[in-house]
Each structure stands twice: as C-alpha cells, then as structure tokens.
XYZ file of C-alpha atoms in Angstrom:
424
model
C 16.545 0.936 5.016
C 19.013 -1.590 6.541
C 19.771 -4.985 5.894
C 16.515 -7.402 5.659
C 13.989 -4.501 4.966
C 13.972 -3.374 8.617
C 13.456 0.456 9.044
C 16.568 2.471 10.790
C 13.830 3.652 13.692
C 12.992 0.367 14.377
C 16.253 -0.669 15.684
C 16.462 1.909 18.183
C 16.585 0.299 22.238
C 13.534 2.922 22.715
C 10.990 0.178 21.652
C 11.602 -1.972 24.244
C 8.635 -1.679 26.646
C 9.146 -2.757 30.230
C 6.318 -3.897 32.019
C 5.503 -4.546 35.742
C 3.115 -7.287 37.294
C 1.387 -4.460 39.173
C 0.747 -3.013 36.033
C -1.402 -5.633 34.404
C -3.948 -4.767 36.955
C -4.874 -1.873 35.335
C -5.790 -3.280 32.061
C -9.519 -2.720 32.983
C -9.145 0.260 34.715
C -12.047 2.634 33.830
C -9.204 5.552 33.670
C -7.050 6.166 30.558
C -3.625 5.148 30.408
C -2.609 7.993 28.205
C -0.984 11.206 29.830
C -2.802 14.226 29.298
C 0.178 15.472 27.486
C 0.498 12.804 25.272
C -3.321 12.716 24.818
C -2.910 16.050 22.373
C -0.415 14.384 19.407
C -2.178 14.621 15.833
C -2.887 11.655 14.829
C -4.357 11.961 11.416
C -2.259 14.158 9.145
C -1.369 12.023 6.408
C 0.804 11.838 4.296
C 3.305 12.386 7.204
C 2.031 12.734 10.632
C 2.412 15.909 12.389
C 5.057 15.629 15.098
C 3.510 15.720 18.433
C 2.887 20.051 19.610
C 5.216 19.198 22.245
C 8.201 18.088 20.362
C 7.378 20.612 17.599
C 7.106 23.608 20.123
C 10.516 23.062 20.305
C 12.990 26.301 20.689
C 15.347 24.844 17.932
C 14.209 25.244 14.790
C 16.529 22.734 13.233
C 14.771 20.594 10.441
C 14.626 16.853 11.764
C 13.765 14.012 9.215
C 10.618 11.828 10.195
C 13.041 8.867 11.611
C 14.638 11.459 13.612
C 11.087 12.319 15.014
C 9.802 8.911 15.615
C 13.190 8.269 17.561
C 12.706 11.206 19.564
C 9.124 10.755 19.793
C 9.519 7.298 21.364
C 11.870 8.959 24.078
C 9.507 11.554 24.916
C 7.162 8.880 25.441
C 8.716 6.987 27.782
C 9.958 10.131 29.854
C 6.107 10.906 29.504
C 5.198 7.520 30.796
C 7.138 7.858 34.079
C 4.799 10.884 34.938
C 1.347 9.664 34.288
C 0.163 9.401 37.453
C 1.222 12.563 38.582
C -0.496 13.997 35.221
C -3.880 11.686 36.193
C -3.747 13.104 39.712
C -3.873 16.748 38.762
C -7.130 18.386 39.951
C -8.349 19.497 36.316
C -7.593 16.370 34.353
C -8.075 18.146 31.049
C -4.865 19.600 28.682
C -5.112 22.772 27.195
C -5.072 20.622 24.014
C -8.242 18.661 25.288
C -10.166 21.847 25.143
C -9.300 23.153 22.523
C -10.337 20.266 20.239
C -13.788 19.891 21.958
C -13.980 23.474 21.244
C -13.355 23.099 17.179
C -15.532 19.623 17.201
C -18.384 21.841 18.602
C -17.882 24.744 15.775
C -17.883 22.085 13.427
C -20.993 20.452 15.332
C -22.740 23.680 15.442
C -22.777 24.487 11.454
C -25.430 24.127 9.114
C -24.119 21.301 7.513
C -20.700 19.281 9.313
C -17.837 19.040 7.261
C -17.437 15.781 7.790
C -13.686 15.675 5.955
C -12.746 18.005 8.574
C -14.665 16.529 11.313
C -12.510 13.208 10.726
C -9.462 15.144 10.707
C -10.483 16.939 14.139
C -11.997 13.360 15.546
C -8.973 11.253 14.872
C -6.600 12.799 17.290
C -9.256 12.089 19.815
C -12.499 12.787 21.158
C -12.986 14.506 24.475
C -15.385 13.042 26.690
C -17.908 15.423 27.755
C -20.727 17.768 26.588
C -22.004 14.322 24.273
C -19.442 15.126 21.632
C -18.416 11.879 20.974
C -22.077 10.332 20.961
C -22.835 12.802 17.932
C -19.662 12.400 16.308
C -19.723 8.912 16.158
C -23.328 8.884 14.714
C -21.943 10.917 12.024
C -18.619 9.297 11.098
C -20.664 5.798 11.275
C -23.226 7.992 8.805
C -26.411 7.172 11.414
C -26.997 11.347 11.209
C -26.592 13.104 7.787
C -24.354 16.093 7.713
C -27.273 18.461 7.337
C -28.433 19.426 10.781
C -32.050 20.349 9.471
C -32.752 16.640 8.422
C -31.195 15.323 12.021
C -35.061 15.618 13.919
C -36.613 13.914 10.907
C -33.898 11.032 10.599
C -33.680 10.226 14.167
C -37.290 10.162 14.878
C -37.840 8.048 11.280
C -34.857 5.144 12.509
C -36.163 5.187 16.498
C -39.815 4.683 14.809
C -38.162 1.508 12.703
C -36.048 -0.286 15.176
C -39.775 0.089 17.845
C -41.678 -1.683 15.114
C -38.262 -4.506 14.408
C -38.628 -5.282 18.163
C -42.654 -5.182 18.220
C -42.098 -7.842 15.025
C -39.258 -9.825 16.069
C -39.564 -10.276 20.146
C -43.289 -11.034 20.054
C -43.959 -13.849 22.049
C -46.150 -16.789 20.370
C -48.515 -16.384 22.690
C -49.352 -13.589 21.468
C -50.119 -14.699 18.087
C -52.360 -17.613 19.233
C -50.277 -20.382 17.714
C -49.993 -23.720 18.640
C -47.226 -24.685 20.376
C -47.456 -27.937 18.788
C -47.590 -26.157 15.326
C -43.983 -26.316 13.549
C -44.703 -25.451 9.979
C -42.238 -23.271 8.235
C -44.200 -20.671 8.722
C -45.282 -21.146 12.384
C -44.061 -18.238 14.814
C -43.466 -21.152 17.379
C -41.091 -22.973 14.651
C -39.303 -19.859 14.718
C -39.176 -19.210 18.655
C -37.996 -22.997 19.200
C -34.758 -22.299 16.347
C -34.239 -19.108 17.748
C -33.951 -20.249 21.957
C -30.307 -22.085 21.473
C -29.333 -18.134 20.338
C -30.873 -16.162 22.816
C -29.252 -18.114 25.341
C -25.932 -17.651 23.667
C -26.729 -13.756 23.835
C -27.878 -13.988 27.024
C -24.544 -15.710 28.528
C -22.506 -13.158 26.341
C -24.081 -9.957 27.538
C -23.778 -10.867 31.501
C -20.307 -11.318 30.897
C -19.724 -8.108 29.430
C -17.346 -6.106 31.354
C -17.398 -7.817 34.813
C -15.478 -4.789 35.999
C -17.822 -2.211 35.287
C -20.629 -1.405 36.633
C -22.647 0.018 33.823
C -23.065 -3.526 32.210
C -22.710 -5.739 34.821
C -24.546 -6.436 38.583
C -27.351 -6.881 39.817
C -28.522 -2.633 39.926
C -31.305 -1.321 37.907
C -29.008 0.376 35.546
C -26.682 -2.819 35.136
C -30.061 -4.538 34.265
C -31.382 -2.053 32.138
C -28.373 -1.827 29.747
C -28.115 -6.103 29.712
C -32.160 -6.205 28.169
C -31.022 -3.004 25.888
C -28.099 -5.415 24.341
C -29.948 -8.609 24.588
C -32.427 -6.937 22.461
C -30.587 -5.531 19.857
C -28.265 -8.165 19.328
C -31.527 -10.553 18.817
C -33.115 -8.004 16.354
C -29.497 -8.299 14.364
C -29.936 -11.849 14.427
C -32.676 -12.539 13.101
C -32.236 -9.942 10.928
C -29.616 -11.307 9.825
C -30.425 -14.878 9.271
C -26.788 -15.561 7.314
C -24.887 -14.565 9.866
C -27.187 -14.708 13.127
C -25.369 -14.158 16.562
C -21.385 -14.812 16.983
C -19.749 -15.102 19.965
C -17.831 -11.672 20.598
C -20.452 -9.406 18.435
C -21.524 -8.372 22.102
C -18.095 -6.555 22.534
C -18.411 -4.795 19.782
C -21.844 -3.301 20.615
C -21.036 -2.226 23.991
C -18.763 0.525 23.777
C -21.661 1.951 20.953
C -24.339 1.883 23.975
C -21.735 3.098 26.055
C -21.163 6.108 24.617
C -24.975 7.099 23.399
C -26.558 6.019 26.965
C -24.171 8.355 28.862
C -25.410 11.107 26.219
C -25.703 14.193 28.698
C -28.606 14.879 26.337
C -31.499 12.878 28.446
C -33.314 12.542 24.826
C -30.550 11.312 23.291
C -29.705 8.692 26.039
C -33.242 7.435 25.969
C -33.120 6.537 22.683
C -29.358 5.053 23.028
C -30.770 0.937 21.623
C -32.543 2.053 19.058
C -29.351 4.623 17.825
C -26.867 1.309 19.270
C -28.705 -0.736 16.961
C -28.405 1.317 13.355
C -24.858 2.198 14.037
C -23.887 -1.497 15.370
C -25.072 -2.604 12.065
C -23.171 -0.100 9.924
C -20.011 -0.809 11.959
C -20.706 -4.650 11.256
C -20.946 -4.074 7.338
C -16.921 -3.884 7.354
C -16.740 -6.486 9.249
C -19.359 -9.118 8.701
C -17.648 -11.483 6.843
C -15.002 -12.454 9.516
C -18.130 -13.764 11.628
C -19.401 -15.869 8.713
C -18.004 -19.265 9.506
C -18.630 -20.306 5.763
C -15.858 -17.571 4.335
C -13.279 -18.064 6.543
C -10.721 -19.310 3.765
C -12.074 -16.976 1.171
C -10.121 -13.818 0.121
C -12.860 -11.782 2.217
C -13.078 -13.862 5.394
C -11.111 -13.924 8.646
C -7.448 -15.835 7.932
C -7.334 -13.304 4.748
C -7.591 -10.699 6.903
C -5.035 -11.551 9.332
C -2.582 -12.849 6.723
C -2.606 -9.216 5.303
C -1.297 -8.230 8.816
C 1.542 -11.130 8.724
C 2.376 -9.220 5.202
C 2.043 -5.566 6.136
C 4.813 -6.682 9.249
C 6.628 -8.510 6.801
C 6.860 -5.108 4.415
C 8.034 -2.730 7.457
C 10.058 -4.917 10.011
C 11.037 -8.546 8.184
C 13.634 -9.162 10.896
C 10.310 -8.873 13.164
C 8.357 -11.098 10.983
C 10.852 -13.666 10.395
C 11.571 -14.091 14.121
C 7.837 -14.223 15.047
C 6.508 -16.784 12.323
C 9.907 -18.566 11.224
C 12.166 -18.803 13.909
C 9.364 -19.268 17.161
C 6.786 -20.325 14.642
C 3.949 -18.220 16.451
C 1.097 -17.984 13.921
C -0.679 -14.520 13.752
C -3.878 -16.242 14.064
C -3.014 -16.885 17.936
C -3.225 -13.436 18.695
C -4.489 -11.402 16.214
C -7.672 -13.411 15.534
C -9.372 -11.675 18.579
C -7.616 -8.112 18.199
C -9.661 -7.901 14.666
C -12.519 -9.540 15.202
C -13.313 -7.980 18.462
C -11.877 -4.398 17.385
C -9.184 -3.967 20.245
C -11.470 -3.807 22.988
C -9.874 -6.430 25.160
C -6.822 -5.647 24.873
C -6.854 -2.149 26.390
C -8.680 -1.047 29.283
C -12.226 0.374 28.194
C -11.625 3.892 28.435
C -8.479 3.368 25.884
C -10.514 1.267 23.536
C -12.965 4.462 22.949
C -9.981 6.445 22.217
C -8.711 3.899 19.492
C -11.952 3.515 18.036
C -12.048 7.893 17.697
C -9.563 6.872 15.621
C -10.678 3.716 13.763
C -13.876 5.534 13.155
C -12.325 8.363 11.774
C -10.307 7.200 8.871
C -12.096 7.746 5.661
C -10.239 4.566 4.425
C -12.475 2.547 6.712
C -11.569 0.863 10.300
C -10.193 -1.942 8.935
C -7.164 -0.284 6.987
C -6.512 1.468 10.123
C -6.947 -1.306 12.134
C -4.361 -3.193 10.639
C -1.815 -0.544 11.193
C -2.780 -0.424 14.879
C -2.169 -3.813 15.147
C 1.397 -3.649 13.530
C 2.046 -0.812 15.254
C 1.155 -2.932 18.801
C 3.826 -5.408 17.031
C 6.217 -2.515 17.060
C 6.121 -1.368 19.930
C 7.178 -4.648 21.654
C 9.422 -5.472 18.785
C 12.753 -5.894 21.107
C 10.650 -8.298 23.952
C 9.561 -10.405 20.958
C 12.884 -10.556 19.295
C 14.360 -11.845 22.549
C 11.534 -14.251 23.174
C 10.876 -17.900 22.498
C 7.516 -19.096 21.135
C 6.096 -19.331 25.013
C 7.021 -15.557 26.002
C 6.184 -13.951 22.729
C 2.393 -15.639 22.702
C 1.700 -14.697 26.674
C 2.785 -11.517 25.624
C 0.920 -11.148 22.338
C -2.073 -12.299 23.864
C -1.997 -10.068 27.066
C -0.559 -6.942 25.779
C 1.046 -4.683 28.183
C -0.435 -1.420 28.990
C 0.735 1.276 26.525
C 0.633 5.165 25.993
C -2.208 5.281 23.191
C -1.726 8.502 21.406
C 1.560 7.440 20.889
C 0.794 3.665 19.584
C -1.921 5.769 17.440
C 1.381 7.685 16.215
C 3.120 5.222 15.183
C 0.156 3.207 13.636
C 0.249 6.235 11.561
C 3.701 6.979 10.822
C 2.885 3.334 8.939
C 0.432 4.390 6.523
C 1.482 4.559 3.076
C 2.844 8.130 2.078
C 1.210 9.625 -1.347
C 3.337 10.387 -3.645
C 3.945 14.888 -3.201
C-alpha cells in the first residue's frame, strides 16, 4: 500500500484509457465492445478472482502475486483492445470459451433441480446469447422460476394467469364500469382514471423514447409498436400497484432490457408470454432498488444520496489519491454522475448489448446487484483514474458523465478484484 492508501496497481500508466471521437459513436452500437477473447475471463471466483485462461495458460509457471496479475491483466487488455475489430469480424463470432459455458449453463439447465449456487458462478462470467439461455437464467437468478423444473409449468402458467387478471383490473376503462364521468368519490373508477392520466402520459413519453437506436423499441413497425403497449402496460400495472412509489422517470430503462431478453426467447411460448414474465421479474429487480425512486427517502440511510455516498467511501478506501482529487481538489460531487449509473443500473452508459453482459453479472452475485454494482462503478472510476487525475472539474464531469467505451469483461475484472477478500 503506498503513501495515501492508494494500491501499488493503481499507479501503473496502464489505466490510462485513450479515447477517440469516432469512438463515442459506438456507444449504442447493438454489437459488444468486448473481444471474444476477453469475453471468456472468470469473473466470479471470489475470494480472489481467477486470472483470465489466457494469461493463466501461460507456458511459465512462475507464481505471480494478484497485483502482478492485475498489472499484466490491464496490458493484455489494451493489446486485446487494438484487435477487436478484427476479433468482431471473424466469420464465427463465438470463442471456444463462449461455448463451452453455454454448454455447462445448459447441463445445469437440464437437471432436475438447478443448482442455483453454481448456476451464479457459471452466469457471472457471462451469458451467451443464444438457444434462450439467458431468458431462463435470468428468471431463475431474479427467483421468477423455482429451481425445481417439475413446478416450472405450474408456476409460469399460475403468474401469466395473475398479471391477465392485474391488467383486466387495473386498465379497465370507466366506461366499462358504467360510472359517471361526473362521479369523483373516493371510490369512483373515474376518480381514479382522472389521478392516474398525468402518469400514463409520463409512461407514455418515457417508453417512445426508449432506445431511439434500436429498432425493437422504437418506430413506427408492428413489432416497435407491439413492445411500446407491452411496457406501457406493465409499467402502469406497477404503478398503481404500487401507489407509494407510482411511476419514476427512468424505471422504463430498467424494464427494457428484461423484455428484451424474454421477447427474443427462441422459445415462441416463452416469448409470448415475455410482459407478463417482464412484469414479475421487473418487480423483484425493483425490491433492491425501490427506495432510490421514493422521493420521500432520499436523505434517509436507505434512499438515493446514501447510496451514492457509500460509493464516494468505497473509492475513498481503495484509491484516496483518486478520491481526494475528484471531490476535494475539482470538487465534482458523485451525485453528478453516479446518480444515473445506480438508479438506472448502467444501461446508458454502455451500449445495450454491454449492459446485458453487466447485468449477467449484477444478477448473479448472491450478495445482491447493488453490492456489485457499487464495485462496477468504482471499478469504471478506476479505469479512468489517470484522465481524472489530470483533469479539472470541466473534463472530469464530461467524462464521468459520457464514459468512454471500455472492454467489459475486463472492467467486470477489476470490479471484482475489489470485492472484499474472506479471511482463508
């Protein structure tokens, strides 16, 4: 440890990340950013992360300490980094590594009852797409599917059945009900529709602006259609579900890589039923989450700033000289920046395809996203450490709040190399 608390591997010239104009234009590209060699590095081995295969396939044997790796690892990285299109251009796209892991999620897919321990172990060094893997995985790790496969019929068709008769109940028009207009009692249906319009609006205006870039959410085709009612709907059911915490600005983001992923379900059954499946796991993803969307707790221990000072603290314990620079010396306050990388989960701050590869991870960690979370976003600190040590308070916010493109597996790496190491 060197002088101020700062880590020996985080002095090293290798974290400086240089970035081009050109390639800020690829922040919403629908292709990863991650080489496919790169795209193989363990990711959840704690208490000390596995070295990625290619560094430890090594010929030399010699015994490296985990500074030593991360140093090297961050080399290989940006050699790595230099080939990616060449490694995106090849004519199979898929590592060796990539197929092997879909091959042990679908073992573990195909028992009697998941191992979920090992699933998240498998899951957290990424999910290849294909074959609906990560649709069922991700109903499992956000427990919407029970690890017995005998009870996964019953469950399905028992939650699909509830979220029909929530949007029979909830969306009804007055009409219907042969109300009054006129009638505004407390309990009057038309009371109710009149409170509820300002929201649906809100919703409305959110989901069209989902993803410009992509045409499964936005346009005027039948399928960019189809998937804006499919949101629209369940984020109204949430809300008025939800009567505490309604509809926030932003909660839109977070549902849409969850009907992402079970509407392109190669299974046609499955992708039918992607809202109703959306729905059940957007809630259980929201439970971690909920209170940084209630207005009311934003100053308590639970709410939003709490949140984000435990990131100020957590880069304060592994890079002070970082910290100090960032929130003493240019007097950028995390809350600029790091407001929208928690609340919204990552997911615009990496192109989309990257942000489903984070959130194998976030999903993963038996911990809970948040913990993780937090180390990715210290880790994203990291990374850019030597830019943001040479910037003023201008710079370091333009570059905090459009973060460069970056090799995820290896961000994931180091977000891990930061969790806390149990005692052996």
């Amino acid at each position: 440890m060197g002088k101020d608390r700062i880590p020996d591997w985080l002095n090293s010239s290798l974290w400086s990340t240089t970035l081009s104009d050109d390639d800020r234009l690829h922040r919403h590209s629908p292709s990863p950013t991650t080489s496919a060699a790169a795209a193989s590095e363990p990711i959840f081995q704690p208490p000390v992360p596995v070295p990625p295969p290619a560094a430890a396939s090594s010929p030399q044997s010699t015994v490296t300490s985990p500074k030593s790796e991360l140093r090297d690892q961050v080399d290989k990285n940006s050699n790595d980094n230099s080939n990616d299109n060449d490694q995106n251009a090849s004519s199979s796209g898929v590592s060796p590594d990539d197929i092997s892991r879909q091959a042990q999620l679908l073992t573990e897919l195909s028992k009697k009852v998941v191992n979920l321990r090992e699933l998240r172990r498998i899951a957290s060094q990424g999910i290849p797409d294909g074959a609906g893997i990560r649709s069922t995985v991700w109903k499992l790790l956000l427990g919407y599917l029970p690890p017995d496969r005998a009870q996964w019929s019953s469950e399905l068709a028992k939650k699909r059945s509830e979220y029909k008769q929530f949007k029979e109940e909830l969306l009804m028009n007055p009409v219907t009900r042969g109300e009054h207009p006129l009638s505004l009692g407390e309990s009057s249906i038309w009371n109710q529709f009149f409170q509820d319009s300002e929201i649906v609006e809100q919703i409305d205006r959110d989901v069209k602006r989902t993803h410009p870039d992509m045409d499964f959410f936005s346009g005027d085709s039948h399928l960019a259609k189809s998937n804006q009612d499919a949101l629209k709907d369940i984020l109204i059911v949430f809300a008025k579900l939800n009567p505490g915490i309604r509809y926030v600005q932003g909660m839109n983001e977070i549902l849409a890589p969850l009907f992402y992923v079970f509407r392109n379900d190669p299974d046609e059954e499955m992708a039918a039923a992607a809202e109703a499946d959306s729905f059940f796991c957007f809630v259980e993803l929201l439970s971690g989450f909920r209170d940084h969307f209630c207005k009311q707790l934003d100053n308590s221990i639970v709410g939003i700033r709490a949140t984000i000072t435990r990131l100020s603290q957590f880069l304060k314990e592994h890079d002070e000289e970082l910290w100090r620079h960032l929130e003493i010396t240019t007097k950028v306050n995390p809350q600029f920046y790091a407001f929208r990388w928690i609340t919204l989960l990552l997911t615009q701050e990496f192109n989309f395809a990257d942000s489903l590869r984070i959130w194998d991870t976030l999903l993963s960690d038996l911990e809970g996203p948040l913990e993780t979370l937090l180390r990715v976003c210290c880790a994203m600190l990291i990374l850019v450490r030597q830019r943001l040590l040479a910037g003023d308070f201008t710079s370091n916010l333009k570059l905090l709040q459009n973060y460069p493109p970056s090799n995820i597996s290896h961000l994931l790496y180091v977000a891990n190399k930061l969790r806390p190491q149990a005692a052996s």
